[in-house]
Coordinates of C-alpha atoms in Angstrom, one line a residue:
M721 CA -65.0 41.9 73.3
G722 CA -62.1 44.1 74.3
A723 CA -59.2 45.1 71.6
D724 CA -57.1 42.2 72.4
E725 CA -59.5 39.6 71.8
R726 CA -60.4 41.5 68.6
G727 CA -57.2 41.3 67.3
V728 CA -57.0 37.4 68.1
D729 CA -60.2 36.7 66.2
E730 CA -58.5 39.1 63.1
V731 CA -55.6 36.9 63.3
V732 CA -57.7 33.5 63.3
D733 CA -59.9 34.8 60.4
A734 CA -57.3 36.0 58.2
T735 CA -55.4 32.8 58.8
A736 CA -58.3 30.8 57.6
T737 CA -58.8 33.3 54.7
A738 CA -54.9 32.6 53.8
L739 CA -55.5 28.8 54.0
A740 CA -58.3 28.6 52.1
G741 CA -56.7 30.4 49.1
G742 CA -58.7 31.6 46.2
D743 CA -61.5 29.8 44.5
P744 CA -60.5 26.3 43.2
A745 CA -63.7 26.1 41.2
R746 CA -62.4 28.5 38.5
W747 CA -59.8 26.0 37.8
P748 CA -61.1 22.4 37.7
D749 CA -58.6 20.6 36.1
K750 CA -55.7 21.7 38.6
L751 CA -54.8 20.2 41.9
P752 CA -55.1 22.9 44.4
V753 CA -51.7 24.5 45.5
R754 CA -51.8 23.1 48.8
D755 CA -52.2 19.5 47.3
R756 CA -49.7 19.9 45.3
I757 CA -47.7 20.1 48.5
A758 CA -49.0 17.6 50.4
V759 CA -48.0 15.3 47.4
L760 CA -44.4 16.8 47.4
V761 CA -43.5 16.5 51.1
D762 CA -43.8 13.7 53.4
P763 CA -46.9 14.0 55.4
G764 CA -46.7 16.7 58.5
S765 CA -43.3 18.1 57.4
F766 CA -44.4 21.3 55.9
V767 CA -43.4 24.3 58.0
E768 CA -44.6 27.4 56.2
D769 CA -43.5 31.1 56.2
G770 CA -45.3 34.4 55.3
L771 CA -48.9 32.6 55.4
L772 CA -50.3 36.4 56.4
A773 CA -48.4 38.4 53.9
T774 CA -50.6 41.4 52.6
A775 CA -53.5 40.3 55.4
A776 CA -53.5 43.8 57.2
R777 CA -53.6 45.5 54.0
D778 CA -56.3 46.6 51.9
G779 CA -57.4 44.1 49.4
A780 CA -55.3 41.5 50.8
L781 CA -54.4 38.6 49.0
P782 CA -54.5 35.0 50.7
A783 CA -50.9 34.3 51.3
D784 CA -50.1 36.9 48.5
G785 CA -50.4 34.2 45.6
V786 CA -47.2 31.9 46.9
I787 CA -46.5 29.6 49.7
T788 CA -42.9 29.2 50.9
G789 CA -41.6 26.7 53.5
V790 CA -39.5 23.9 53.9
G791 CA -40.7 20.3 54.4
R792 CA -39.3 16.8 53.8
I793 CA -38.6 14.4 51.0
E794 CA -38.2 10.8 52.4
G795 CA -36.9 12.5 55.2
R796 CA -34.5 15.2 53.4
P797 CA -35.3 18.9 54.0
V798 CA -36.2 21.1 51.0
A799 CA -37.1 24.6 50.4
V800 CA -40.2 25.0 48.4
I801 CA -41.8 27.7 46.3
A802 CA -45.5 27.1 45.2
H803 CA -47.7 29.6 43.5
D804 CA -51.4 29.9 43.7
F805 CA -53.3 30.4 40.5
T806 CA -56.3 31.0 42.5
V807 CA -55.1 34.0 43.7
K808 CA -54.7 36.9 40.9
A809 CA -53.6 34.0 38.5
G810 CA -50.2 33.6 40.8
S811 CA -48.8 36.7 39.6
W812 CA -45.9 38.3 41.6
G813 CA -46.1 41.5 43.9
E814 CA -43.8 43.0 46.4
L815 CA -44.5 40.5 49.1
T816 CA -44.7 37.4 46.6
C817 CA -41.1 38.4 45.4
E818 CA -40.1 39.0 49.3
K819 CA -41.1 35.2 50.4
Q820 CA -39.6 33.8 47.5
I821 CA -36.3 35.9 48.2
R822 CA -36.2 34.6 51.9
I823 CA -36.9 30.9 51.0
L824 CA -34.0 31.3 48.5
E825 CA -31.9 33.1 50.8
R826 CA -32.6 30.2 53.5
A827 CA -32.0 28.0 50.7
D828 CA -28.5 29.4 50.1
R829 CA -27.8 29.5 53.8
D830 CA -28.5 26.0 54.8
L831 CA -27.8 24.3 51.7
L832 CA -31.7 23.2 51.2
P833 CA -32.4 21.3 47.5
V834 CA -35.5 23.5 46.3
V835 CA -38.5 22.6 44.7
Y836 CA -40.8 25.0 42.4
L837 CA -44.2 24.3 42.1
V838 CA -44.7 27.2 39.3
D839 CA -48.3 28.5 38.2
S840 CA -47.9 31.9 37.8
A841 CA -49.2 34.7 35.2
G842 CA -45.9 36.8 35.9
G843 CA -45.5 40.3 37.1
R844 CA -48.1 41.7 38.7
L845 CA -48.9 44.8 36.7
T846 CA -50.8 46.7 39.3
D847 CA -47.6 46.4 41.4
Q848 CA -44.7 47.3 38.9
M849 CA -42.8 49.2 41.7
G850 CA -42.9 46.0 44.0
F851 CA -41.8 43.3 41.6
F852 CA -39.8 44.7 38.8
P853 CA -37.1 47.4 39.4
G854 CA -35.9 47.3 42.9
R855 CA -33.3 45.2 44.9
R856 CA -35.8 42.7 46.2
G857 CA -37.9 42.5 43.2
A858 CA -38.0 39.8 40.8
S859 CA -34.3 40.0 39.6
A860 CA -33.3 39.2 43.1
I861 CA -34.9 35.8 42.7
F862 CA -33.0 35.2 39.7
Q863 CA -29.5 36.3 41.5
L864 CA -30.2 33.9 43.8
Q865 CA -31.2 31.0 41.7
V866 CA -27.9 31.3 39.5
K867 CA -26.0 31.7 43.0
L868 CA -27.8 28.3 44.0
S869 CA -26.8 26.5 40.7
G870 CA -24.9 23.5 41.0
R871 CA -24.6 24.1 44.8
V872 CA -28.3 22.4 45.4
P873 CA -30.3 20.6 43.2
Q874 CA -33.1 23.0 42.1
L875 CA -36.6 21.0 40.4
C876 CA -39.7 22.8 38.6
C877 CA -42.9 21.0 38.3
L878 CA -44.5 23.4 35.7
H879 CA -48.4 23.3 36.4
G880 CA -49.6 26.4 34.8
P881 CA -48.3 29.1 33.0
S882 CA -45.0 30.9 33.4
A883 CA -45.2 34.2 31.7
A884 CA -42.9 36.8 30.8
G885 CA -39.9 37.5 33.1
G886 CA -41.0 34.7 35.2
A887 CA -40.6 32.2 32.6
Y888 CA -36.5 32.3 33.5
M889 CA -37.3 30.7 37.0
P890 CA -38.2 27.3 35.3
A891 CA -35.1 27.9 32.8
F892 CA -32.6 28.6 35.9
C893 CA -34.1 24.8 37.1
D894 CA -31.9 21.6 37.0
W895 CA -35.3 19.8 35.7
V896 CA -38.9 21.1 34.3
G897 CA -41.7 18.7 34.2
M898 CA -44.6 20.2 32.6
V899 CA -48.3 19.4 32.7
E900 CA -49.8 19.0 29.2
G901 CA -52.8 21.2 28.6
N902 CA -52.1 23.5 31.4
A903 CA -48.2 24.2 31.4
S904 CA -46.8 26.9 29.3
M905 CA -43.8 29.2 29.4
Y906 CA -43.5 32.2 27.1
L907 CA -41.7 35.8 27.3
A908 CA -45.1 37.0 25.7
S909 CA -48.6 35.9 25.1
P910 CA -49.8 35.4 21.5
R911 CA -51.4 38.4 21.9
V912 CA -48.7 40.5 22.6
A913 CA -46.7 38.7 20.1
E914 CA -49.1 39.8 17.3
K915 CA -48.9 43.4 18.3
V916 CA -45.5 43.5 18.4
T917 CA -44.6 41.0 15.1
G918 CA -47.8 40.8 13.2
E919 CA -47.4 36.8 13.9
R920 CA -50.4 34.7 14.8
T921 CA -50.0 31.9 17.0
T922 CA -51.8 29.9 19.6
L923 CA -50.0 29.7 23.4
E924 CA -49.6 25.7 22.8
E925 CA -47.6 26.6 19.9
M926 CA -45.8 29.2 21.1
G927 CA -44.9 27.6 24.6
G928 CA -47.2 24.9 25.6
A929 CA -45.4 21.6 27.1
L930 CA -44.7 19.9 24.0
M931 CA -43.3 22.4 22.0
H932 CA -41.0 22.7 24.8
A933 CA -40.3 19.2 25.4
E934 CA -39.9 18.3 21.9
V935 CA -38.4 21.5 19.9
S936 CA -36.9 24.2 22.3
G937 CA -35.5 21.7 24.8
C938 CA -36.8 24.0 27.8
G939 CA -38.9 21.2 29.3
D940 CA -37.6 17.8 30.4
E941 CA -40.7 15.7 30.4
V942 CA -44.5 16.2 29.7
F943 CA -47.0 14.7 32.3
D944 CA -50.9 14.1 32.1
E945 CA -51.2 15.2 35.8
D946 CA -50.1 17.4 38.5
W947 CA -49.4 14.7 40.7
Q948 CA -47.3 12.7 37.8
A949 CA -45.1 15.6 37.7
I950 CA -44.6 16.0 41.4
A951 CA -43.9 12.2 41.8
A952 CA -41.3 12.3 39.3
A953 CA -39.4 15.2 40.8
R954 CA -39.4 13.4 44.0
L955 CA -37.9 10.4 42.2
L956 CA -35.5 12.7 40.4
L957 CA -34.3 14.0 43.7
S958 CA -33.2 10.6 45.3
Y959 CA -30.6 10.3 42.5
L960 CA -29.1 13.5 43.5
P961 CA -27.4 14.5 46.7
D962 CA -28.5 17.5 48.6
D963 CA -25.8 19.4 47.9
F964 CA -22.5 19.9 45.9
R965 CA -20.5 18.7 49.0
S966 CA -22.3 15.3 49.2
A967 CA -22.3 12.5 46.9
P968 CA -25.6 10.5 45.9
A969 CA -27.2 8.0 48.4
R970 CA -26.5 4.5 47.2
A971 CA -29.4 2.1 47.2
T972 CA -29.7 -1.9 47.1
S973 CA -28.2 -3.1 44.0
R974 CA -30.5 -5.3 41.3
E975 CA -29.9 -7.1 38.5
P976 CA -31.0 -5.5 35.2
E977 CA -34.3 -6.1 33.5
R978 CA -32.8 -8.0 30.5
D979 CA -29.6 -10.1 30.2
D980 CA -29.8 -11.3 26.4
W981 CA -26.9 -9.6 24.7
D982 CA -26.9 -11.9 21.8
G983 CA -26.9 -9.6 18.2
L984 CA -28.0 -6.6 20.2
V985 CA -25.3 -4.4 19.0
P986 CA -24.9 -5.0 15.1
V987 CA -21.5 -5.7 13.2
D988 CA -23.0 -3.6 10.1
P989 CA -22.0 0.0 11.4
N990 CA -25.2 1.1 9.1
T991 CA -27.6 -1.1 10.8
A992 CA -29.8 0.4 13.4
Y993 CA -30.7 -0.2 16.5
D994 CA -32.1 1.2 20.2
V995 CA -29.4 2.2 22.6
R996 CA -31.9 1.9 25.2
D997 CA -32.0 -1.8 24.9
V998 CA -28.2 -1.6 25.8
V999 CA -28.9 0.6 28.8
D1000 CA -31.6 -1.7 30.1
R1001 CA -29.1 -4.6 30.0
L1002 CA -26.5 -2.4 31.9
V1003 CA -28.1 -0.9 34.9
D1004 CA -30.1 -1.9 37.9
A1005 CA -33.6 -2.9 36.9
G1006 CA -36.1 0.1 36.9
T1007 CA -33.6 2.8 37.5
F1008 CA -33.2 4.8 34.3
F1009 CA -34.6 8.1 34.9
E1010 CA -34.4 9.6 31.5
I1011 CA -34.1 13.5 30.7
K1012 CA -35.4 15.4 27.8
A1013 CA -36.2 12.2 26.1
R1014 CA -38.1 14.0 24.0
W1015 CA -35.9 16.1 22.4
A1016 CA -32.8 15.9 20.2
Q1017 CA -33.2 12.0 20.4
E1018 CA -30.3 11.1 18.7
M1019 CA -28.6 11.8 22.1
V1020 CA -30.1 9.6 25.1
T1021 CA -29.0 11.2 28.5
G1022 CA -30.3 10.2 31.9
L1023 CA -29.7 9.1 35.4
A1024 CA -29.5 5.5 36.6
R1025 CA -28.1 2.9 39.2
L1026 CA -25.1 0.5 38.5
D1027 CA -25.0 -1.8 41.4
G1028 CA -26.8 0.7 43.5
R1029 CA -24.2 3.6 42.7
V1030 CA -26.0 6.5 41.0
V1031 CA -24.7 7.1 37.3
G1032 CA -25.0 9.4 34.4
I1033 CA -25.6 8.1 31.1
V1034 CA -24.5 10.0 27.7
A1035 CA -25.3 7.4 24.7
N1036 CA -25.6 8.1 21.1
Q1037 CA -28.7 6.7 19.4
P1038 CA -28.2 4.8 16.0
M1039 CA -32.1 4.6 15.6
V1040 CA -32.4 8.2 15.2
R1041 CA -30.2 10.5 12.6
S1042 CA -27.5 7.4 12.6
G1043 CA -26.6 9.0 16.2
A1044 CA -24.8 11.7 14.6
I1045 CA -24.4 14.7 17.0
F1046 CA -26.2 18.0 15.9
V1047 CA -26.6 21.3 17.4
D1048 CA -29.3 20.4 20.1
S1049 CA -27.8 17.0 20.8
A1050 CA -24.3 18.7 21.7
D1051 CA -26.3 21.1 23.8
K1052 CA -28.6 18.1 25.2
A1053 CA -25.1 16.3 26.5
T1054 CA -23.5 19.7 27.6
R1055 CA -26.3 20.4 30.2
F1056 CA -26.4 16.6 31.3
M1057 CA -22.7 16.6 32.0
S1058 CA -22.6 20.1 33.8
L1059 CA -25.3 18.6 36.1
C1060 CA -23.7 15.5 36.9
D1061 CA -20.3 16.9 37.1
A1062 CA -22.0 19.5 39.8
F1063 CA -23.6 17.2 41.7
N1064 CA -20.9 14.3 42.0
V1065 CA -22.3 11.6 39.6
P1066 CA -19.9 9.4 37.5
L1067 CA -20.5 9.6 33.9
V1068 CA -20.6 6.4 31.6
F1069 CA -20.3 7.0 27.9
L1070 CA -21.6 4.8 25.5
Q1071 CA -20.3 5.5 22.0
D1072 CA -21.9 4.7 18.3
V1073 CA -21.3 7.8 16.8
P1074 CA -20.4 8.6 13.0
G1075 CA -19.5 12.2 13.8
F1076 CA -20.6 15.5 14.3
M1077 CA -23.3 16.2 11.7
V1078 CA -21.6 18.2 8.4
G1079 CA -23.6 20.3 5.8
V1080 CA -24.4 24.3 5.2
E1081 CA -27.1 24.0 7.7
V1082 CA -25.6 23.0 10.7
E1083 CA -22.5 25.2 10.1
R1084 CA -24.7 28.1 9.8
A1085 CA -26.5 26.9 13.1
G1086 CA -23.0 26.9 14.9
I1087 CA -21.7 23.2 14.9
I1088 CA -18.4 24.5 15.9
R1089 CA -19.5 26.2 18.6
H1090 CA -22.2 24.2 19.9
G1091 CA -19.7 21.0 19.5
A1092 CA -16.9 22.9 21.6
K1093 CA -19.3 23.5 24.5
M1094 CA -20.0 19.8 24.6
I1095 CA -16.2 19.2 24.6
T1096 CA -15.5 21.6 27.0
A1097 CA -18.1 20.3 29.3
M1098 CA -16.9 16.8 28.9
A1099 CA -12.9 17.9 29.5
S1100 CA -13.8 19.9 32.5
A1101 CA -15.5 17.2 34.3
E1102 CA -14.0 16.0 37.6
V1103 CA -16.1 13.3 38.1
P1104 CA -15.0 9.7 37.5
K1105 CA -15.4 8.9 33.6
Y1106 CA -15.9 5.7 31.6
S1107 CA -15.9 5.6 27.9
V1108 CA -17.5 2.3 26.3
V1109 CA -17.3 1.9 22.3
L1110 CA -20.4 -0.2 21.4
R1111 CA -19.6 0.1 17.5
K1112 CA -18.4 2.9 15.8
A1113 CA -16.3 6.2 17.1
Y1114 CA -15.6 8.4 14.1
A1115 CA -14.2 12.0 13.7
A1116 CA -14.8 14.3 16.5
G1117 CA -17.6 12.6 17.8
F1118 CA -15.3 10.1 19.1
Y1119 CA -13.4 13.1 21.0
A1120 CA -16.9 14.4 22.2
M1121 CA -17.8 11.3 23.6
C1122 CA -14.9 11.4 26.2
A1123 CA -11.9 9.9 23.9
P1124 CA -8.7 8.5 25.7
G1125 CA -6.8 11.9 25.5
F1126 CA -9.8 13.4 27.9
E1127 CA -8.6 11.1 30.6
P1128 CA -11.3 8.8 31.2
R1129 CA -10.7 6.4 33.7
A1130 CA -11.3 3.2 31.3
T1131 CA -11.8 3.3 27.5
L1132 CA -13.8 -0.1 26.9
A1133 CA -14.8 -1.7 23.8
L1134 CA -17.1 -4.3 22.7
P1135 CA -15.6 -6.6 19.7
T1136 CA -17.8 -4.8 17.3
A1137 CA -16.0 -1.4 17.7
T1138 CA -14.5 0.7 15.2
I1139 CA -12.2 3.5 16.2
G1140 CA -10.9 6.0 13.6
P1141 CA -11.2 9.4 11.8
M1142 CA -14.0 8.0 9.6
G1143 CA -15.4 4.3 8.3
A1144 CA -13.0 2.6 6.0
Q1145 CA -14.7 3.3 2.9
A1146 CA -15.4 6.8 3.2
S1147 CA -12.1 7.2 4.1
V1148 CA -11.0 5.5 0.8
N1149 CA -13.2 7.7 -1.3
A1150 CA -12.0 10.8 0.4
V1151 CA -8.2 9.9 -0.1
Y1152 CA -8.4 8.4 -3.6
A1153 CA -11.2 10.3 -5.1
N1154 CA -9.3 11.2 -8.5
K1155 CA -7.5 8.0 -8.7
I1156 CA -10.8 6.2 -8.4
A1157 CA -12.6 8.6 -11.0
A1158 CA -10.1 7.8 -13.5
I1159 CA -10.5 3.9 -13.5
G1160 CA -12.5 3.4 -16.5
D1161 CA -12.9 -0.5 -16.0
D1162 CA -15.9 -1.2 -13.5
D1163 CA -14.4 -4.6 -12.3
E1164 CA -10.9 -2.8 -11.9
R1165 CA -12.3 -0.1 -10.1
A1166 CA -14.3 -1.8 -7.3
A1167 CA -11.1 -4.0 -6.9
F1168 CA -9.0 -1.1 -6.3
V1169 CA -11.5 0.4 -3.7
A1170 CA -11.6 -3.0 -2.1
A1171 CA -7.9 -3.2 -1.3
R1172 CA -7.7 0.3 -0.2
T1173 CA -10.6 -0.1 2.0
A1174 CA -8.9 -3.4 3.7
E1175 CA -5.7 -1.6 4.2
Q1176 CA -7.8 1.2 5.9
Q1177 CA -9.8 -1.6 8.1
A1178 CA -6.6 -2.9 9.3
D1179 CA -5.2 0.3 10.3
I1180 CA -8.3 1.0 12.5
N1181 CA -8.7 -2.6 13.7
L1182 CA -9.6 -3.2 17.3
L1183 CA -6.9 -5.3 17.9
R1184 CA -4.4 -2.4 16.7
M1185 CA -6.3 -0.3 19.4
A1186 CA -6.1 -2.3 22.0
S1187 CA -2.4 -3.2 21.1
E1188 CA -1.7 0.7 21.0
L1189 CA -3.4 1.1 24.2
V1190 CA -6.2 3.1 22.7
V1191 CA -8.8 0.6 24.3
D1192 CA -7.8 -0.6 28.0
A1193 CA -9.8 -3.8 27.6
V1194 CA -12.2 -5.4 24.8
V1195 CA -15.0 -6.8 26.9
E1196 CA -17.9 -9.3 25.7
P1197 CA -21.3 -7.9 26.1
A1198 CA -22.4 -10.0 28.8
R1199 CA -19.5 -8.9 30.9
L1200 CA -19.6 -5.1 30.3
R1201 CA -21.7 -4.4 33.4
A1202 CA -19.5 -6.5 35.7
E1203 CA -16.4 -4.5 34.4
L1204 CA -17.9 -1.6 34.9
V1205 CA -18.9 -2.1 38.5
A1206 CA -15.4 -3.5 39.2
R1207 CA -14.0 -0.3 37.8
M1208 CA -16.3 2.0 39.7
V1209 CA -15.6 0.2 42.9
D1210 CA -11.7 1.3 42.6
A1211 CA -13.1 4.7 42.1
D1212 CA -14.7 4.9 45.2
R1213 CA -12.4 7.0 47.4
W1214 CA -12.6 9.9 44.7
T1215 CA -12.8 13.5 45.8
R1216 CA -12.9 16.5 44.0
S1217 CA -9.5 18.4 43.7
T1218 CA -11.0 21.7 45.3
G1219 CA -14.0 22.0 48.1
R1220 CA -15.7 24.9 46.3
R1221 CA -18.8 24.9 43.9
H1222 CA -17.3 23.8 40.6
H1223 CA -19.6 25.5 38.5
P1224 CA -23.1 26.7 38.1
I1225 CA -25.5 24.5 35.4
S1226 CA -25.7 26.7 32.6
P1227 CA -29.2 26.5 30.8
V1228 CA -29.4 25.0 27.2

């Protein structure tokens, strides 16, 4: 056999080894990495780069533990980074980083959405000079992720660990779907944490999928199986454009799932109801894609279609903590509005808010600072905005949910709406506290409070608000969808005031 033939055989053997990857039997509860890619992209569309990385080196590792390339999702080209946990636990070495950098550079050059299938134990400590300090190491990956933020969608399916510095790869993405029981994000393992802090914990408690989806807010949704997370990423991409210069694709309009509005929004401002029931009656059937559903549940955020158009929904949730805005819910809304504004998605605000939460605990947690972030994100969003007051809209919560001063295209109200600095009874108690306390007779005190409450209610009466042009239209619930659709048609010619990327999407 000649040298040329031996060379060909070496390439053939190396290719077969790289395609085979590691031993999948070690991880029977995980979908093999190439099967994950097959679920993600259209059949036969994936074009891989760097398959033979490290193949000529001593101790060659199949594809150096990461698969990179470009495939298509519903015909749209997307860049893919997929870690192979069967190869050194998907850890990053010199060429692992180089492959990821190169595909991200291509995504930056060609404005390709990026899907990350993350399953990595972090940096390869046996190759510290390769992944850690240099110009083409992990820091360059993060630099490119930040550079891409707000320019193209970046979606992450977290199938296993994302450890140490590598935990920032999901954190820089626009959406993170985590597989329960396998996925985790943490800066240090429980063993390291115990050595440093003396704290004893478990991986699930410190960095598991449910913890991040319910407590930290770093995860957007939790799934039982690998394929479910990937299917959700495919679906989410259908709501987003290819890049910041484009609008999301229109789809065929569908009537809402339900149209029975009678009594849905209670007149009593203290009666709870599920704002998702309102959403179901507004948007096209089956199109609401909720984001961060398990975290800060007093705020509901998600993408949907309204007469085929993609819209972003920001809604107070009266059935959870009365719909008041807390630190986490302010951050949740901030990030979602930033995402929508970056990718040209109009925003619909559904207001039923008693205001920002008050008290020592939230003040110490920085409610003013977090509220300012939310208001800044809302005020700086250039996309068309529509504000709907379902019931109560009080105090600075009214502002944060897009009050008229923040230039929504329209402020609409249901007949159940009330707008004011606070509820009438609370206002009376604040203004006349000393006078009320000084009245000794119970009947006289009750009559005084009732009279003053009636005065306050007249001042924040819905007819008064419409008369003073605070509200552009009072709409019966059954007509709210049609009203929004008609007003969105008028905004179809909207374009951004600048052709540049407006902003990155700031992590929570």
